[in-house]
Amino acid sequence: ELKVEQNPLFLSMQEGKNYTIYCNYSTTSDRLYWYRQDPGKSLESLFVLLSNGAVKQEGRLMASLDTKARLSTLHITAAVHDLSATYFCAVDIPPGTYKYIFGTGTRLKVLA
Amino acid sequence: DTGVSQNPRHKITKRGQNVTFRCDPISEHNRLYWYRQTLGQGPEFLTYFQNEAQLEKSRLLSDRFSAERPKGSFSTLEIQRTEQGDSAMYLCASSLVSGDKKNTEAFFGQGTRLTVV
């Protein structure tokens, strides 16, 4: 059974600090997706990583994909309060179907 | 086009009642997906369509659940004889997967939050 696991599940951090969220998945896939979700809201697409070694950056967030290790990371640089949300990674099986298997989610709280 | 639209946004129903949700995908998107998200969990895949054909149903989709996309445009998700365990956010997404025209991801609607009392 395909599993997508994230750690940590909860993260409380001070503004200005850096941290990394990890996403491991249990099957071969050359693509991975990161989404953000605010409480009671839907999913906002952050990054689409479509190949091994892909790295994308947007503002204070940077995502990377290592398909050989079946690992993606979401790095937060100099966190600000507005980044407080739940972050999900997902793989789609089969690739390109957008039939997502989501990770467990990481609930991030940035303290002022 | 303003994106994937779902109605209603919130629904409170009594146990045992039937409910129906609607999803309008982004125009020209041929694929439409339904997911369920319970509190504190990630979304779980329920079913998806390509045009009007239902391509796959998750084992999570019990016989009380039925989804349709009769004309390949909007879709409905019906839950019969609702149970308290059906309380969740139901998310719809759409994408274009057609030859050379492909999105790189699916786009999500705002969701319908169901509460069964």
PDB file of C-alpha atoms in Angstrom:
ATOM      1  CA  GLU A   1       0.000   0.000   0.000  1.00  0.00           C
ATOM      2  CA  LEU A   2       1.349   3.410  -0.947  1.00  0.00           C
ATOM      3  CA  LYS A   3       2.220   5.581   2.025  1.00  0.00           C
ATOM      4  CA  VAL A   4       3.129   9.236   2.087  1.00  0.00           C
ATOM      5  CA  GLU A   5       4.545  10.353   5.398  1.00  0.00           C
ATOM      6  CA  GLN A   6       5.493  13.784   6.590  1.00  0.00           C
ATOM      7  CA  ASN A   7       7.479  14.911   9.553  1.00  0.00           C
ATOM      8  CA  PRO A   8       7.135  16.643  11.750  1.00  0.00           C
ATOM      9  CA  LEU A   9       3.351  16.523  12.167  1.00  0.00           C
ATOM     10  CA  PHE A  10       3.382  19.697  14.235  1.00  0.00           C
ATOM     11  CA  LEU A  11       5.895  22.492  14.135  1.00  0.00           C
ATOM     12  CA  SER A  12       5.988  25.576  16.270  1.00  0.00           C
ATOM     13  CA  MET A  13       8.723  28.002  15.395  1.00  0.00           C
ATOM     14  CA  GLN A  14       9.776  31.555  16.061  1.00  0.00           C
ATOM     15  CA  GLU A  15       9.645  34.207  13.410  1.00  0.00           C
ATOM     16  CA  GLY A  16      12.941  34.582  11.602  1.00  0.00           C
ATOM     17  CA  LYS A  17      13.987  30.962  12.061  1.00  0.00           C
ATOM     18  CA  ASN A  18      14.613  28.338   9.398  1.00  0.00           C
ATOM     19  CA  TYR A  19      13.169  24.853   9.276  1.00  0.00           C
ATOM     20  CA  THR A  20      12.604  21.918   6.939  1.00  0.00           C
ATOM     21  CA  ILE A  21       9.564  19.694   6.504  1.00  0.00           C
ATOM     22  CA  TYR A  22      10.190  16.220   5.139  1.00  0.00           C
ATOM     23  CA  CYS A  23       7.979  14.092   2.919  1.00  0.00           C
ATOM     24  CA  ASN A  24       8.738  10.421   2.314  1.00  0.00           C
ATOM     25  CA  TYR A  25       6.786   8.191  -0.004  1.00  0.00           C
ATOM     26  CA  SER A  26       6.857   4.449  -0.451  1.00  0.00           C
ATOM     27  CA  THR A  27       6.626   3.955  -4.218  1.00  0.00           C
ATOM     28  CA  THR A  28       8.533   5.097  -7.263  1.00  0.00           C
ATOM     29  CA  SER A  29       7.308   8.419  -8.573  1.00  0.00           C
ATOM     30  CA  ASP A  30       9.009  11.181 -10.501  1.00  0.00           C
ATOM     31  CA  ARG A  31       6.631  13.912  -9.412  1.00  0.00           C
ATOM     32  CA  LEU A  32       5.456  15.409  -6.181  1.00  0.00           C
ATOM     33  CA  TYR A  33       3.156  18.231  -5.165  1.00  0.00           C
ATOM     34  CA  TRP A  34       3.067  20.597  -2.201  1.00  0.00           C
ATOM     35  CA  TYR A  35      -0.119  22.271  -1.016  1.00  0.00           C
ATOM     36  CA  ARG A  36      -0.963  24.720   1.709  1.00  0.00           C
ATOM     37  CA  GLN A  37      -4.224  24.691   3.620  1.00  0.00           C
ATOM     38  CA  ASP A  38      -5.496  27.375   5.982  1.00  0.00           C
ATOM     39  CA  PRO A  39      -8.053  26.361   8.639  1.00  0.00           C
ATOM     40  CA  GLY A  40     -11.444  25.649   7.100  1.00  0.00           C
ATOM     41  CA  LYS A  41     -10.187  26.445   3.631  1.00  0.00           C
ATOM     42  CA  SER A  42      -9.341  24.467   0.534  1.00  0.00           C
ATOM     43  CA  LEU A  43      -5.943  23.534  -0.842  1.00  0.00           C
ATOM     44  CA  GLU A  44      -3.638  26.090  -2.394  1.00  0.00           C
ATOM     45  CA  SER A  45      -0.997  24.779  -4.759  1.00  0.00           C
ATOM     46  CA  LEU A  46       2.543  25.743  -3.770  1.00  0.00           C
ATOM     47  CA  PHE A  47       4.910  23.660  -5.881  1.00  0.00           C
ATOM     48  CA  VAL A  48       4.808  21.051  -8.593  1.00  0.00           C
ATOM     49  CA  LEU A  49       8.029  19.030  -8.797  1.00  0.00           C
ATOM     50  CA  LEU A  50       8.209  16.981 -11.972  1.00  0.00           C
ATOM     51  CA  SER A  51      11.635  15.353 -12.009  1.00  0.00           C
ATOM     52  CA  ASN A  52      14.481  14.077  -9.885  1.00  0.00           C
ATOM     53  CA  GLY A  53      16.549  16.947  -8.575  1.00  0.00           C
ATOM     54  CA  ALA A  54      13.815  19.516  -9.180  1.00  0.00           C
ATOM     55  CA  VAL A  55      14.089  22.567  -6.973  1.00  0.00           C
ATOM     56  CA  LYS A  56      11.574  25.392  -6.858  1.00  0.00           C
ATOM     57  CA  GLN A  57      11.463  28.520  -4.749  1.00  0.00           C
ATOM     58  CA  GLU A  58       8.744  31.004  -4.008  1.00  0.00           C
ATOM     59  CA  GLY A  59       9.379  33.681  -1.447  1.00  0.00           C
ATOM     60  CA  ARG A  60      10.483  32.101   1.821  1.00  0.00           C
ATOM     61  CA  LEU A  61       9.636  28.571   0.694  1.00  0.00           C
ATOM     62  CA  MET A  62      11.821  26.206  -1.302  1.00  0.00           C
ATOM     63  CA  ALA A  63      10.925  22.664  -2.309  1.00  0.00           C
ATOM     64  CA  SER A  64      13.119  19.907  -3.685  1.00  0.00           C
ATOM     65  CA  LEU A  65      12.647  16.356  -4.894  1.00  0.00           C
ATOM     66  CA  ASP A  66      14.964  13.334  -4.716  1.00  0.00           C
ATOM     67  CA  THR A  67      13.149  10.509  -6.477  1.00  0.00           C
ATOM     68  CA  LYS A  68      15.872   7.971  -5.734  1.00  0.00           C
ATOM     69  CA  ALA A  69      15.514   8.538  -2.008  1.00  0.00           C
ATOM     70  CA  ARG A  70      11.731   8.981  -2.415  1.00  0.00           C
ATOM     71  CA  LEU A  71      12.069  12.186  -0.453  1.00  0.00           C
ATOM     72  CA  SER A  72      10.924  15.757  -0.855  1.00  0.00           C
ATOM     73  CA  THR A  73      11.720  18.659   1.415  1.00  0.00           C
ATOM     74  CA  LEU A  74       9.998  21.977   1.988  1.00  0.00           C
ATOM     75  CA  HIS A  75      12.424  24.484   3.465  1.00  0.00           C
ATOM     76  CA  ILE A  76      11.248  27.574   5.240  1.00  0.00           C
ATOM     77  CA  THR A  77      13.628  30.501   5.442  1.00  0.00           C
ATOM     78  CA  ALA A  78      13.185  33.292   7.997  1.00  0.00           C
ATOM     79  CA  ALA A  79       9.650  32.301   8.871  1.00  0.00           C
ATOM     80  CA  VAL A  80       6.910  34.904   9.240  1.00  0.00           C
ATOM     81  CA  HIS A  81       3.514  34.609  10.915  1.00  0.00           C
ATOM     82  CA  ASP A  82       1.683  34.505   7.559  1.00  0.00           C
ATOM     83  CA  LEU A  83       3.238  31.122   6.841  1.00  0.00           C
ATOM     84  CA  SER A  84       1.202  29.547   9.658  1.00  0.00           C
ATOM     85  CA  ALA A  85      -0.914  26.839   7.976  1.00  0.00           C
ATOM     86  CA  THR A  86      -0.985  23.101   7.321  1.00  0.00           C
ATOM     87  CA  TYR A  87       1.280  21.873   4.551  1.00  0.00           C
ATOM     88  CA  PHE A  88       0.606  18.710   2.593  1.00  0.00           C
ATOM     89  CA  CYS A  89       2.742  16.832   0.121  1.00  0.00           C
ATOM     90  CA  ALA A  90       1.138  14.473  -2.374  1.00  0.00           C
ATOM     91  CA  VAL A  91       2.064  12.013  -5.086  1.00  0.00           C
ATOM     92  CA  ASP A  92      -0.204  10.939  -7.902  1.00  0.00           C
ATOM     93  CA  ILE A  93      -0.429   7.300  -8.767  1.00  0.00           C
ATOM     94  CA  PRO A  94      -0.189   6.530 -11.627  1.00  0.00           C
ATOM     95  CA  PRO A  95       1.938   9.613 -12.387  1.00  0.00           C
ATOM     96  CA  GLY A  96       0.127  12.253 -14.371  1.00  0.00           C
ATOM     97  CA  THR A  97      -3.360  11.150 -13.331  1.00  0.00           C
ATOM     98  CA  TYR A  98      -3.606  13.744 -10.505  1.00  0.00           C
ATOM     99  CA  LYS A  99      -5.197  11.027  -8.425  1.00  0.00           C
ATOM    100  CA  TYR A 100      -3.397  12.226  -5.336  1.00  0.00           C
ATOM    101  CA  ILE A 101      -2.260  10.349  -2.290  1.00  0.00           C
ATOM    102  CA  PHE A 102      -1.699  12.985   0.345  1.00  0.00           C
ATOM    103  CA  GLY A 103       0.687  12.963   3.225  1.00  0.00           C
ATOM    104  CA  THR A 104      -0.321  13.264   6.830  1.00  0.00           C
ATOM    105  CA  GLY A 105       0.194  17.013   6.826  1.00  0.00           C
ATOM    106  CA  THR A 106       2.445  19.284   8.867  1.00  0.00           C
ATOM    107  CA  ARG A 107       0.727  21.885  10.975  1.00  0.00           C
ATOM    108  CA  LEU A 108       3.001  24.906  11.167  1.00  0.00           C
ATOM    109  CA  LYS A 109       2.616  27.676  13.686  1.00  0.00           C
ATOM    110  CA  VAL A 110       4.933  30.650  13.475  1.00  0.00           C
ATOM    111  CA  LEU A 111       5.123  32.611  16.684  1.00  0.00           C
ATOM    112  CA  ALA A 112       5.667  36.339  16.600  1.00  0.00           C
TER     113      ALA A 112
ATOM    114  CA  ASP B   1     -13.582  31.425 -15.380  1.00  0.00           C
ATOM    115  CA  THR B   2     -13.039  31.741 -11.663  1.00  0.00           C
ATOM    116  CA  GLY B   3     -11.936  28.221 -10.869  1.00  0.00           C
ATOM    117  CA  VAL B   4     -13.572  25.110  -9.461  1.00  0.00           C
ATOM    118  CA  SER B   5     -16.886  25.919  -7.807  1.00  0.00           C
ATOM    119  CA  GLN B   6     -18.618  23.803  -5.179  1.00  0.00           C
ATOM    120  CA  ASN B   7     -22.094  24.136  -3.706  1.00  0.00           C
ATOM    121  CA  PRO B   8     -23.211  24.313  -1.034  1.00  0.00           C
ATOM    122  CA  ARG B   9     -20.262  25.467   1.028  1.00  0.00           C
ATOM    123  CA  HIS B  10     -21.783  24.139   4.221  1.00  0.00           C
ATOM    124  CA  LYS B  11     -24.440  21.526   4.856  1.00  0.00           C
ATOM    125  CA  ILE B  12     -25.890  20.377   8.158  1.00  0.00           C
ATOM    126  CA  THR B  13     -28.122  17.345   7.981  1.00  0.00           C
ATOM    127  CA  LYS B  14     -29.742  14.882  10.316  1.00  0.00           C
ATOM    128  CA  ARG B  15     -28.503  11.331  10.416  1.00  0.00           C
ATOM    129  CA  GLY B  16     -30.339   9.192   7.909  1.00  0.00           C
ATOM    130  CA  GLN B  17     -31.062  11.995   5.448  1.00  0.00           C
ATOM    131  CA  ASN B  18     -29.728  12.106   1.903  1.00  0.00           C
ATOM    132  CA  VAL B  19     -27.489  14.937   0.732  1.00  0.00           C
ATOM    133  CA  THR B  20     -26.189  15.987  -2.669  1.00  0.00           C
ATOM    134  CA  PHE B  21     -23.232  18.204  -3.459  1.00  0.00           C
ATOM    135  CA  ARG B  22     -22.398  19.853  -6.743  1.00  0.00           C
ATOM    136  CA  CYS B  23     -19.051  20.614  -8.345  1.00  0.00           C
ATOM    137  CA  ASP B  24     -18.503  22.804 -11.402  1.00  0.00           C
ATOM    138  CA  PRO B  25     -14.990  22.276 -12.761  1.00  0.00           C
ATOM    139  CA  ILE B  26     -12.851  24.743 -14.660  1.00  0.00           C
ATOM    140  CA  SER B  27     -14.148  25.054 -18.216  1.00  0.00           C
ATOM    141  CA  GLU B  28     -12.625  22.573 -20.647  1.00  0.00           C
ATOM    142  CA  HIS B  29     -11.172  20.432 -17.896  1.00  0.00           C
ATOM    143  CA  ASN B  30     -11.981  16.864 -18.794  1.00  0.00           C
ATOM    144  CA  ARG B  31     -11.046  15.276 -15.484  1.00  0.00           C
ATOM    145  CA  LEU B  32     -12.906  15.765 -12.243  1.00  0.00           C
ATOM    146  CA  TYR B  33     -11.987  14.318  -8.858  1.00  0.00           C
ATOM    147  CA  TRP B  34     -13.713  13.976  -5.496  1.00  0.00           C
ATOM    148  CA  TYR B  35     -11.830  13.799  -2.204  1.00  0.00           C
ATOM    149  CA  ARG B  36     -12.900  13.590   1.420  1.00  0.00           C
ATOM    150  CA  GLN B  37     -11.026  15.243   4.244  1.00  0.00           C
ATOM    151  CA  THR B  38     -11.781  14.567   7.895  1.00  0.00           C
ATOM    152  CA  LEU B  39     -10.567  16.825  10.665  1.00  0.00           C
ATOM    153  CA  GLY B  40      -6.819  16.736  11.130  1.00  0.00           C
ATOM    154  CA  GLN B  41      -6.216  14.420   8.184  1.00  0.00           C
ATOM    155  CA  GLY B  42      -5.078  14.803   4.612  1.00  0.00           C
ATOM    156  CA  PRO B  43      -7.610  14.525   1.792  1.00  0.00           C
ATOM    157  CA  GLU B  44      -8.469  10.991   0.673  1.00  0.00           C
ATOM    158  CA  PHE B  45      -9.298  10.117  -2.910  1.00  0.00           C
ATOM    159  CA  LEU B  46     -12.880   8.987  -3.520  1.00  0.00           C
ATOM    160  CA  THR B  47     -13.450   8.843  -7.262  1.00  0.00           C
ATOM    161  CA  TYR B  48     -12.679  10.515 -10.555  1.00  0.00           C
ATOM    162  CA  PHE B  49     -14.143  11.051 -13.995  1.00  0.00           C
ATOM    163  CA  GLN B  50     -12.789  11.600 -17.440  1.00  0.00           C
ATOM    164  CA  ASN B  51     -15.556  13.415 -19.266  1.00  0.00           C
ATOM    165  CA  GLU B  52     -18.710  11.526 -18.250  1.00  0.00           C
ATOM    166  CA  ALA B  53     -16.992   8.215 -17.540  1.00  0.00           C
ATOM    167  CA  GLN B  54     -16.278   7.293 -13.948  1.00  0.00           C
ATOM    168  CA  LEU B  55     -12.798   5.786 -14.154  1.00  0.00           C
ATOM    169  CA  GLU B  56     -12.194   4.656 -10.607  1.00  0.00           C
ATOM    170  CA  LYS B  57     -13.847   4.435  -7.216  1.00  0.00           C
ATOM    171  CA  SER B  58     -11.984   4.125  -3.949  1.00  0.00           C
ATOM    172  CA  ARG B  59     -12.990   1.426  -1.499  1.00  0.00           C
ATOM    173  CA  LEU B  60     -13.830   4.356   0.786  1.00  0.00           C
ATOM    174  CA  LEU B  61     -16.820   4.975  -1.453  1.00  0.00           C
ATOM    175  CA  SER B  62     -19.417   2.729   0.142  1.00  0.00           C
ATOM    176  CA  ASP B  63     -22.655   1.810  -1.601  1.00  0.00           C
ATOM    177  CA  ARG B  64     -24.299   4.793   0.105  1.00  0.00           C
ATOM    178  CA  PHE B  65     -22.173   7.105  -2.015  1.00  0.00           C
ATOM    179  CA  SER B  66     -22.759   7.767  -5.676  1.00  0.00           C
ATOM    180  CA  ALA B  67     -21.173  10.256  -8.023  1.00  0.00           C
ATOM    181  CA  GLU B  68     -22.215  11.304 -11.488  1.00  0.00           C
ATOM    182  CA  ARG B  69     -21.008  13.551 -14.243  1.00  0.00           C
ATOM    183  CA  PRO B  70     -23.801  13.141 -16.751  1.00  0.00           C
ATOM    184  CA  LYS B  71     -22.709  15.550 -19.479  1.00  0.00           C
ATOM    185  CA  GLY B  72     -19.031  15.642 -18.761  1.00  0.00           C
ATOM    186  CA  SER B  73     -19.304  19.069 -17.170  1.00  0.00           C
ATOM    187  CA  PHE B  74     -20.546  19.458 -13.590  1.00  0.00           C
ATOM    188  CA  SER B  75     -20.609  16.549 -11.162  1.00  0.00           C
ATOM    189  CA  THR B  76     -22.763  15.576  -8.208  1.00  0.00           C
ATOM    190  CA  LEU B  77     -21.864  13.512  -5.171  1.00  0.00           C
ATOM    191  CA  GLU B  78     -24.788  12.007  -3.293  1.00  0.00           C
ATOM    192  CA  ILE B  79     -24.673  10.394   0.117  1.00  0.00           C
ATOM    193  CA  GLN B  80     -27.687   8.353   1.096  1.00  0.00           C
ATOM    194  CA  ARG B  81     -28.689   7.590   4.677  1.00  0.00           C
ATOM    195  CA  THR B  82     -25.993   9.806   6.116  1.00  0.00           C
ATOM    196  CA  GLU B  83     -24.089   8.709   9.200  1.00  0.00           C
ATOM    197  CA  GLN B  84     -22.144  10.776  11.690  1.00  0.00           C
ATOM    198  CA  GLY B  85     -18.941   9.325  10.270  1.00  0.00           C
ATOM    199  CA  ASP B  86     -19.718  11.034   6.971  1.00  0.00           C
ATOM    200  CA  SER B  87     -19.033  14.419   8.557  1.00  0.00           C
ATOM    201  CA  ALA B  88     -16.097  15.832   6.619  1.00  0.00           C
ATOM    202  CA  MET B  89     -15.005  18.344   4.026  1.00  0.00           C
ATOM    203  CA  TYR B  90     -15.734  17.097   0.512  1.00  0.00           C
ATOM    204  CA  LEU B  91     -13.319  18.535  -2.013  1.00  0.00           C
ATOM    205  CA  CYS B  92     -13.627  18.596  -5.764  1.00  0.00           C
ATOM    206  CA  ALA B  93     -10.746  19.147  -8.174  1.00  0.00           C
ATOM    207  CA  SER B  94     -10.361  19.299 -11.937  1.00  0.00           C
ATOM    208  CA  SER B  95      -7.606  19.051 -14.503  1.00  0.00           C
ATOM    209  CA  LEU B  96      -7.011  18.836 -18.224  1.00  0.00           C
ATOM    210  CA  VAL B  97      -5.380  15.652 -19.437  1.00  0.00           C
ATOM    211  CA  SER B  98      -5.710  15.412 -23.198  1.00  0.00           C
ATOM    212  CA  GLY B  99      -2.880  14.664 -25.577  1.00  0.00           C
ATOM    213  CA  ASP B 100      -0.548  17.623 -25.709  1.00  0.00           C
ATOM    214  CA  LYS B 101      -2.839  19.756 -23.584  1.00  0.00           C
ATOM    215  CA  LYS B 102      -2.048  18.928 -20.033  1.00  0.00           C
ATOM    216  CA  ASN B 103      -2.041  20.761 -16.790  1.00  0.00           C
ATOM    217  CA  THR B 104       0.760  19.938 -14.420  1.00  0.00           C
ATOM    218  CA  GLU B 105      -1.623  19.571 -11.491  1.00  0.00           C
ATOM    219  CA  ALA B 106      -5.252  19.444 -10.413  1.00  0.00           C
ATOM    220  CA  PHE B 107      -7.030  22.537  -9.125  1.00  0.00           C
ATOM    221  CA  PHE B 108      -9.206  22.361  -6.032  1.00  0.00           C
ATOM    222  CA  GLY B 109     -12.511  23.963  -5.187  1.00  0.00           C
ATOM    223  CA  GLN B 110     -13.395  25.524  -1.851  1.00  0.00           C
ATOM    224  CA  GLY B 111     -15.044  22.363  -0.599  1.00  0.00           C
ATOM    225  CA  THR B 112     -18.373  21.471   0.970  1.00  0.00           C
ATOM    226  CA  ARG B 113     -18.309  20.976   4.711  1.00  0.00           C
ATOM    227  CA  LEU B 114     -20.841  18.361   5.796  1.00  0.00           C
ATOM    228  CA  THR B 115     -21.967  18.006   9.381  1.00  0.00           C
ATOM    229  CA  VAL B 116     -24.229  15.094  10.255  1.00  0.00           C
ATOM    230  CA  VAL B 117     -26.055  15.540  13.559  1.00  0.00           C
TER     231      VAL B 117
END
